Short mmCIF file of C-alpha atoms and ligand atoms in Angstrom, two decimals:
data_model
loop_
_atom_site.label_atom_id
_atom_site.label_comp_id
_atom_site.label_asym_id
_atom_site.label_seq_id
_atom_site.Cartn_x
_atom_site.Cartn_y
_atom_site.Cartn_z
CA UNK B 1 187.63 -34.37 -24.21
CA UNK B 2 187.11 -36.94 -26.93
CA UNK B 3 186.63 -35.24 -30.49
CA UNK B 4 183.06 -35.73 -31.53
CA UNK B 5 182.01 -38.32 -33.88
CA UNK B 6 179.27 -38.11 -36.73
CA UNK B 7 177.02 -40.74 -34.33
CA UNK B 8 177.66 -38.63 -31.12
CA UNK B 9 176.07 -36.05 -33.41
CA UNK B 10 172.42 -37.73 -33.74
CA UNK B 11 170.77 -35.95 -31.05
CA UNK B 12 171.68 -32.98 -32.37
CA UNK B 13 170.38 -34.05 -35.92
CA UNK B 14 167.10 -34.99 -34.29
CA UNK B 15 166.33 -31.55 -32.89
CA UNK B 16 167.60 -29.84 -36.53
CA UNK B 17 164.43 -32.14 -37.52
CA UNK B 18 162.09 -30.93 -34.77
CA UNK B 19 163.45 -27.21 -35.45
CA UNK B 20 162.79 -27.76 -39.28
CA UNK B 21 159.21 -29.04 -38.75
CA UNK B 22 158.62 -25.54 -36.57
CA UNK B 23 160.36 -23.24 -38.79
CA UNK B 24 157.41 -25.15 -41.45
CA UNK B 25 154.68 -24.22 -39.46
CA UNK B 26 155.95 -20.84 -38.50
CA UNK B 27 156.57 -20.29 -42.15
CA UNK B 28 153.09 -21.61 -43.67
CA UNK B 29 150.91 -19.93 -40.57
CA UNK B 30 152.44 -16.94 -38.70
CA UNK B 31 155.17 -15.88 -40.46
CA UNK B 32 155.87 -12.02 -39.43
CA UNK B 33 159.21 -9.74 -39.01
CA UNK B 34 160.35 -8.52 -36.37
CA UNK B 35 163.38 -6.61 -35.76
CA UNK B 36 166.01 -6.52 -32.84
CA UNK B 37 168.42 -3.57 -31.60
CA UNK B 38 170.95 -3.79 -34.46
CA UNK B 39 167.94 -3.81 -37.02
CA UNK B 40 168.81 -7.35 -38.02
CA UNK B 41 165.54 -9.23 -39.07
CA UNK B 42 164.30 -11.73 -36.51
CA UNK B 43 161.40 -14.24 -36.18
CA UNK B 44 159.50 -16.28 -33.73
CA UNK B 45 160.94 -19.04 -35.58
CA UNK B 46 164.40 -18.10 -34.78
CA UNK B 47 163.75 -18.20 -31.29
CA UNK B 48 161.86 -21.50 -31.30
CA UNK B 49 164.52 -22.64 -33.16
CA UNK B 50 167.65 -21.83 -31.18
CA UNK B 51 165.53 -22.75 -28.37
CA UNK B 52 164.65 -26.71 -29.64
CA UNK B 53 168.60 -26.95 -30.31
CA UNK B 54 170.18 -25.56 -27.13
CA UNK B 55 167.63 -27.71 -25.41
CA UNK B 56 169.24 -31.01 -26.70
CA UNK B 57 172.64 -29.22 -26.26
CA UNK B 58 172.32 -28.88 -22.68
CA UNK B 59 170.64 -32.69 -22.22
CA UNK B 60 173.32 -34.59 -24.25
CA UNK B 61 176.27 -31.83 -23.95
CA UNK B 62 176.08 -29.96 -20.74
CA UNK B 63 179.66 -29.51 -20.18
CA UNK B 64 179.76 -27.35 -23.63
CA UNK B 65 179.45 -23.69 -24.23
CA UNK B 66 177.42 -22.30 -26.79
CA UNK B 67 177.96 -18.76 -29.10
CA UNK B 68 174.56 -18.54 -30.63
CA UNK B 69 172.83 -15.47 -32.55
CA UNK B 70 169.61 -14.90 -30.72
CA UNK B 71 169.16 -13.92 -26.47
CA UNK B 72 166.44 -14.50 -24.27
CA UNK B 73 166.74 -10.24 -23.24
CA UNK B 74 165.77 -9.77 -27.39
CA UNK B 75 163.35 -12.36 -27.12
CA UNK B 76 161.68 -10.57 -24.64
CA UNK B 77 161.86 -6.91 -26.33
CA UNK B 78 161.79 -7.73 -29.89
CA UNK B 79 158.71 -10.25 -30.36
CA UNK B 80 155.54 -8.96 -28.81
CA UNK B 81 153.76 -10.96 -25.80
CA UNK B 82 151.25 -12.80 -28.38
CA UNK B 83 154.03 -13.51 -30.07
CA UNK B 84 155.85 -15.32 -27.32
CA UNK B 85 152.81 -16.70 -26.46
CA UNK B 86 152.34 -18.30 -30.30
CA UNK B 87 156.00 -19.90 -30.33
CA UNK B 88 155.86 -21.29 -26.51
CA UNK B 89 152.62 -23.19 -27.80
CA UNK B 90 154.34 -24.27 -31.29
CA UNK B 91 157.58 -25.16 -29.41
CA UNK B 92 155.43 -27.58 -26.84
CA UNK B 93 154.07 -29.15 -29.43
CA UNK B 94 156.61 -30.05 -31.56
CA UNK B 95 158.65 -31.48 -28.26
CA UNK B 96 155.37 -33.26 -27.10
CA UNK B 97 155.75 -31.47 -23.98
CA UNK B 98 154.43 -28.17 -22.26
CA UNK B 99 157.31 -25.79 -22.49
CA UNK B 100 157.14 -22.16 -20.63
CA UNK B 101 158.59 -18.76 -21.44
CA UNK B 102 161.04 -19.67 -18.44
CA UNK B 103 161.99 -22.77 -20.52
CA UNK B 104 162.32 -20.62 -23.31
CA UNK B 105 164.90 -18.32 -21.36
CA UNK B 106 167.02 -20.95 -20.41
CA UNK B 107 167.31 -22.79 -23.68
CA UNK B 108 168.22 -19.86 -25.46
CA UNK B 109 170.92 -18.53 -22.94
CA UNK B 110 172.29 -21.95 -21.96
CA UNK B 111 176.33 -22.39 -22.20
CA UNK B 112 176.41 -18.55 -23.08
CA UNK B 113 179.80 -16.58 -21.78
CA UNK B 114 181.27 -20.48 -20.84
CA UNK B 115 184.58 -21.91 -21.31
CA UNK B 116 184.90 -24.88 -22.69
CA UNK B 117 186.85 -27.08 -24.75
CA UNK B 118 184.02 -27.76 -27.09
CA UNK B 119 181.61 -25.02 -28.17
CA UNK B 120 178.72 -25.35 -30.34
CA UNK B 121 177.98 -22.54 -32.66
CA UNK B 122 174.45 -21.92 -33.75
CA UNK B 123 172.81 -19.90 -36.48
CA UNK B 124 169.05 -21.06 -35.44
CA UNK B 125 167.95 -19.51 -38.94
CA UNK B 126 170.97 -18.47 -41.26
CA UNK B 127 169.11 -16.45 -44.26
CA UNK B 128 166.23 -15.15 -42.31
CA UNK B 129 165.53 -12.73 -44.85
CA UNK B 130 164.99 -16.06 -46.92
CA UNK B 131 163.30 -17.49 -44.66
CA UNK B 132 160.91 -14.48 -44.64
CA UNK B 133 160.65 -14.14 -48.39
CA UNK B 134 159.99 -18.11 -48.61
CA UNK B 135 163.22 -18.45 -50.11
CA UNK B 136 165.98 -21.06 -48.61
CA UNK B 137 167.34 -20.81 -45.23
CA UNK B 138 169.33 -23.20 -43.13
CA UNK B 139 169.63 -24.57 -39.21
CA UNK B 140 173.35 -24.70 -38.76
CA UNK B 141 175.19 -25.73 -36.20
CA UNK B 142 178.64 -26.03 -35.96
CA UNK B 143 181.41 -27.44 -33.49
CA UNK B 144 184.43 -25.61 -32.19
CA UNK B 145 187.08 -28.23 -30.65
CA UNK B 146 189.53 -25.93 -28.74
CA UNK B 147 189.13 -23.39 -31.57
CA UNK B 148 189.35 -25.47 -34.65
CA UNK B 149 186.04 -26.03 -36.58
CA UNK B 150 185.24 -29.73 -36.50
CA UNK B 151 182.19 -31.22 -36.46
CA UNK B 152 178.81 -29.62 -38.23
CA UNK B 153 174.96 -30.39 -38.56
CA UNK B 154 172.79 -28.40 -41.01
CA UNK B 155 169.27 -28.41 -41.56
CA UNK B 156 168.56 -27.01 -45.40
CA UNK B 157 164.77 -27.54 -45.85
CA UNK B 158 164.91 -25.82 -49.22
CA UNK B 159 167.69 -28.34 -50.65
CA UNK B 160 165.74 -30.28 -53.13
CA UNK B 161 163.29 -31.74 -50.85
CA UNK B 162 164.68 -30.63 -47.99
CA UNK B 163 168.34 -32.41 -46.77
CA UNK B 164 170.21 -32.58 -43.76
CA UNK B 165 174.16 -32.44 -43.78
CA UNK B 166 176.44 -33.30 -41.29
CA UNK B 167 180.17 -33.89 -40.77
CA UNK B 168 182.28 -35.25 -38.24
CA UNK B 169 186.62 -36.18 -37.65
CA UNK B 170 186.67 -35.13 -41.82
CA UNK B 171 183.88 -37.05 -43.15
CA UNK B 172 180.34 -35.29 -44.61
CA UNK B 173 177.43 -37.08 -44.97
CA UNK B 174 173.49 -35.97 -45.28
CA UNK B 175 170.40 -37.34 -45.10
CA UNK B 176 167.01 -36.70 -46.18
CA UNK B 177 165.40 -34.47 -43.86
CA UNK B 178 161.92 -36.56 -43.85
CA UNK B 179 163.00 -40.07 -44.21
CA UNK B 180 166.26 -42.30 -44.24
CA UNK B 181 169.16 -43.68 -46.02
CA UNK B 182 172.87 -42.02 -45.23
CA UNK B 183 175.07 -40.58 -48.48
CA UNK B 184 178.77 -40.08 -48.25
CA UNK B 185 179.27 -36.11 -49.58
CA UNK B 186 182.41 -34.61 -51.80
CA UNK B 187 183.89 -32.12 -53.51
CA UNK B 188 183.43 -31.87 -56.94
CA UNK B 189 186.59 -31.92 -59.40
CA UNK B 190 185.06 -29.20 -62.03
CA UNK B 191 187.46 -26.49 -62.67
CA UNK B 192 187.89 -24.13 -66.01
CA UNK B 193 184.70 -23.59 -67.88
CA UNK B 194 182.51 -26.19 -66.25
CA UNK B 195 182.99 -24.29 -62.58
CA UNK B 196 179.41 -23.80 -60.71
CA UNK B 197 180.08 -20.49 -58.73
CA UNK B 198 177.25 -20.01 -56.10
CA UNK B 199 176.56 -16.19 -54.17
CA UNK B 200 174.44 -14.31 -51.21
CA UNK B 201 171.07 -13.40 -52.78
CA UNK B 202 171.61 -10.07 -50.62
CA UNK B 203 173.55 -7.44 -51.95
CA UNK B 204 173.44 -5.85 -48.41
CA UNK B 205 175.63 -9.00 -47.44
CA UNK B 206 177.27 -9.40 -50.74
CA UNK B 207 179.13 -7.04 -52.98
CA UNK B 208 178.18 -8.65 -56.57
CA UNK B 209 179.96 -6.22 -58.75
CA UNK B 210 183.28 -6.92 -57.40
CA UNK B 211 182.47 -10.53 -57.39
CA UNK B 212 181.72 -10.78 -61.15
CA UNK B 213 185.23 -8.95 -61.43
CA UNK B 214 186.99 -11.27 -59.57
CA UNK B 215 184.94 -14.40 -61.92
CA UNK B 216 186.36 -12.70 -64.70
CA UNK B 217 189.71 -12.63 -63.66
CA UNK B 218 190.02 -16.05 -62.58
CA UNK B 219 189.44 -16.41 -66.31
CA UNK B 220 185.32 -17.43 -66.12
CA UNK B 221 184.04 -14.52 -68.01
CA UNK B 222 180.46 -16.47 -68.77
CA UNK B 223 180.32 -17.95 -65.11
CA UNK B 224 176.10 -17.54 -63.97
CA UNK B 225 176.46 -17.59 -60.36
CA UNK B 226 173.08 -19.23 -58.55
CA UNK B 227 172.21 -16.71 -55.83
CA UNK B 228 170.89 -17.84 -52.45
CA UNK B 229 170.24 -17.37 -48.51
CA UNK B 230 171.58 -19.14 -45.49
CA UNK B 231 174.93 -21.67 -45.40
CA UNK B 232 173.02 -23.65 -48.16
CA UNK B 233 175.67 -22.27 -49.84
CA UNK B 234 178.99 -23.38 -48.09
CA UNK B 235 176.72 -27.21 -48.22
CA UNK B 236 176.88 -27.31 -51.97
CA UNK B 237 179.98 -26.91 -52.68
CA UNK B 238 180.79 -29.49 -49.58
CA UNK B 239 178.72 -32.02 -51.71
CA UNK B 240 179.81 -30.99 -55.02
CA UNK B 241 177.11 -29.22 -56.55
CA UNK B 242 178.99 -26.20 -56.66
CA UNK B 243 182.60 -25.55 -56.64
CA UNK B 244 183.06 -22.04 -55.86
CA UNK B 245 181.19 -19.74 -52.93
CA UNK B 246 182.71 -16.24 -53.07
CA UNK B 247 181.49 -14.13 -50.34
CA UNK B 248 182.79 -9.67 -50.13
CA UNK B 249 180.95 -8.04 -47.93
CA UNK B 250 180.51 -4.54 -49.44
CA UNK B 251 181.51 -3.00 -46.11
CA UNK B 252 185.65 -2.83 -46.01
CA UNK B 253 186.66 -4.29 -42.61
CA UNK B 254 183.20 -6.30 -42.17
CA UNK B 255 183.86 -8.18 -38.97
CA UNK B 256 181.83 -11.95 -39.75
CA UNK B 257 179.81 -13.64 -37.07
CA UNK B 258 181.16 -16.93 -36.57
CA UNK B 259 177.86 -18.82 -37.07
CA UNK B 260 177.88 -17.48 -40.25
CA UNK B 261 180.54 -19.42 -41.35
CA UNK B 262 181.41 -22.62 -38.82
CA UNK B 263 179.09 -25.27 -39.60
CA UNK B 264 179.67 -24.26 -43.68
CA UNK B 265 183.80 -24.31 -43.08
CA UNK B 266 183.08 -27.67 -41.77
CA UNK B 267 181.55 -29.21 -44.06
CA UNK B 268 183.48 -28.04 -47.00
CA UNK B 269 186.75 -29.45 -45.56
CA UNK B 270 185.09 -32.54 -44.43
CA UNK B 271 184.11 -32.85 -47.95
CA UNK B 272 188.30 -32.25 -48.81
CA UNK B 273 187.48 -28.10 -50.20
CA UNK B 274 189.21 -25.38 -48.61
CA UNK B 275 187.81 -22.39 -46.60
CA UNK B 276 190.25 -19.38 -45.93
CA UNK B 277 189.94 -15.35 -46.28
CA UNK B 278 191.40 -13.34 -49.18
CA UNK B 279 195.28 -14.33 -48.28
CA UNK B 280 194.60 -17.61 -48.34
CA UNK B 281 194.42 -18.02 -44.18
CA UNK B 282 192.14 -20.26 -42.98
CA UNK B 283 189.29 -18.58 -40.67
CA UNK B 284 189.82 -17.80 -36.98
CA UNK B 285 187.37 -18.97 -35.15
CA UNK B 286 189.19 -18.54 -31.21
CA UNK B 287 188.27 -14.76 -31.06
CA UNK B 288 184.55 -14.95 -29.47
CA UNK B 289 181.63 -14.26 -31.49
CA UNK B 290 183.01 -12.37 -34.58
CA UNK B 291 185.97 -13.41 -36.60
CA UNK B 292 188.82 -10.70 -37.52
CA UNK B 293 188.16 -8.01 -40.24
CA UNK B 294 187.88 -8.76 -43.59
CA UNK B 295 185.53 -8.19 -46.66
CA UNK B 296 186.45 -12.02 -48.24
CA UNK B 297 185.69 -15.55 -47.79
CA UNK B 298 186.55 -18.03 -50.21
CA UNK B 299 185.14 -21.27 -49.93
CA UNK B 300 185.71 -23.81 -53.01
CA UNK B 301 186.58 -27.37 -54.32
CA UNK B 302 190.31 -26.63 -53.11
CA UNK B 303 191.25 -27.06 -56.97
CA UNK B 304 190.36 -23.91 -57.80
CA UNK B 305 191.11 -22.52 -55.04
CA UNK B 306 194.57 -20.41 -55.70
CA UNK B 307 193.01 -19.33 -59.17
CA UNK B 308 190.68 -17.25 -56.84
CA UNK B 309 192.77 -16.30 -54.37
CA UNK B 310 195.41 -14.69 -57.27
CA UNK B 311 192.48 -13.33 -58.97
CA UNK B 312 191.50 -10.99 -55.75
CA UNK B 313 195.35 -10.65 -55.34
CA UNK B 314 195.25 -8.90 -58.67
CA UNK B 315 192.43 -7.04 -58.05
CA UNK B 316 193.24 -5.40 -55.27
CA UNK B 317 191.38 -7.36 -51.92
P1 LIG S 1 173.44 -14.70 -46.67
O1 LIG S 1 172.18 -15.46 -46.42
O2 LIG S 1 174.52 -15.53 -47.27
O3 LIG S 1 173.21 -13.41 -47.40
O4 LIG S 1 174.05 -14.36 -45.26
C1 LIG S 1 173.26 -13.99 -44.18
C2 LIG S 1 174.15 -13.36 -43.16
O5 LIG S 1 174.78 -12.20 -43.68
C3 LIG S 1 173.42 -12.87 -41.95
O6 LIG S 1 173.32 -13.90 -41.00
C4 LIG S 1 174.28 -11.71 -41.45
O7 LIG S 1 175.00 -12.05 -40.29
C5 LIG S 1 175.28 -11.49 -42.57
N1 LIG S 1 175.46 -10.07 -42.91
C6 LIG S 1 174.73 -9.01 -42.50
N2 LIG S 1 175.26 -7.85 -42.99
C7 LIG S 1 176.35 -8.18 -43.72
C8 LIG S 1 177.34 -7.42 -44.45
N3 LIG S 1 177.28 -6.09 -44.54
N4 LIG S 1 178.34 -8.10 -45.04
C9 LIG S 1 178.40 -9.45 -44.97
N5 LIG S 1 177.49 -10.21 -44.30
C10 LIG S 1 176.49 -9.60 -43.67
MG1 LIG S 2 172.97 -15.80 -40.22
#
């Protein structure tokens, strides 16, 4: 297998487009929650979503696996028949072609339970509860090579006016999501004072208190973090508008879903930050779905980076 490269990626970055313009129209005209069996939040959008990508997966990828959030057996128990009815009709559209709830199916459970030596790992809507409050949310997709994160696209409609990130063999790029014209991304060098610390807007998924502790032991006492949904998060600081995502979940021994955190990893590191848990290990993404207990991910510039990782020492994490 030949490592991806960021222009094997464009098919991919194409359907994070088409999935974008659905999640728009799901979002402006028949935006409703729904829940599944663990209570998690879930849309129609999700679905369509997962379902646009996996498509393009299996016509430009078949070979890989996939380890994606949402099923076909949910999307059959958790969204009502109308509703199935409503996204098979937005989906067709937005591909230009007539697309069935058998299509549906097999989109959304292609690659599932595979081995491979490449497997793509999809968060179809990271942030839904953004997503439903109109908030951000982002389309991210990431790349396992044999394990190792390594190639990433995400689609962040709410970035500005909407962006498109991607990263490939250690570079990051984006692009806008309507239109053209390619950037190179970074790290930025802030550290001290000047640090830009960015958070979940969830405190179900994020423990703030112990956060602001650990800002103020890292010696940023004034530190406003920006608070937000989705891996819009892990982008910024890949690009340099932040330099410091900080992430305890406020359950001790929270097991992560990896496509919470695979496309982000990536393109931090492509973007030369670091990504590793509270002892300074970088994540393990070979386990299956979920990565190994632990409350703490630290994701920053790289320059900052053993500040934090001291600061939770001393604290106790
Ligand atoms: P965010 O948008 O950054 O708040 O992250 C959204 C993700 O948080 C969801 O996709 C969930 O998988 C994840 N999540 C749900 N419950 C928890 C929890 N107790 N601790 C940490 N993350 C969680
Ligand atoms: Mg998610």
């Amino acid at each position: 297998m030949k490592p991806l490269n960021h222009q094997d990626l464009e098919p991919i970055i194409e359907a994070v487009r088409l999935a974008a313009a659905l999640c728009r129209e799901v979002q402006d005209h028949f935006l409703v929650g729904n829940e599944k069996t663990d209570r998690e939040p879930v849309t129609i959008a999700d679905y369509g979503s997962q379902a646009i990508i996996c498509r393009a997966i299996r016509q430009h990828f078949p070979a890989d696996a996939i380890i994606a959030e949402e099923r076909g057996d949910q999307f059959l128990s958790a969204v009502s028949t109308t509703q199935r009815e409503t996204i098979e009709g937005l989906v067709s559209q937005v591909l230009g072609e007539t697309v069935s709830e058998a299509d549906m199916l097999s989109w959304l459970d292609h690659g599932r339970d595979k081995e491979a030596e490449r497997t793509w790992v999809i968060d179809p809507i990271d942030g839904t509860i953004g997503f439903l409050a109109k908030r951000t949310y982002t389309i991210a997709i990431g790349v396992l090579e044999h394990g190792l994160a390594a190639a990433a696209v995400m689609g962040c409609p709410g970035y500005g006016d909407g962006k498109i990130f991607y990263a490939a063999q250690g570079k990051g790029y984006e692009i806008p999501l309507q239109g053209e014209g390619i950037k190179d991304v970074a790290v930025a060098a802030r550290e001290g004072d000047a640090v830009k610390v960015v958070e979940s807007y969830e405190s179900s998924h994020a423990d703030h208190g112990s956060m602001k502790q650990v800002y103020l032991a890292a010696g940023w006492p004034d530190v406003e973090p920006i608070r937000l949904d989705g891996q819009d998060k892990y982008a910024m600081v890949g690009c340099g508008d932040a330099d410091l995502y900080l992430r305890i979940s406020p359950k001790p021994e929270y097991r992560a879903k990896i496509w919470d955190h695979v496309a982000g990893t990536v393109m931090v590191t492509a973007g030369g930050g670091t990504v590793t848990d509270e002892s300074g290990m970088p994540l393990d993404f070979s386990q299956g779905y979920q990565l190994p207990p632990s409350r703490v991910v630290v994701a920053s510039n790289g320059r900052i980076h053993a500040q934090v990782l001291d600061a939770l020492k001393r604290l106790g994490f």
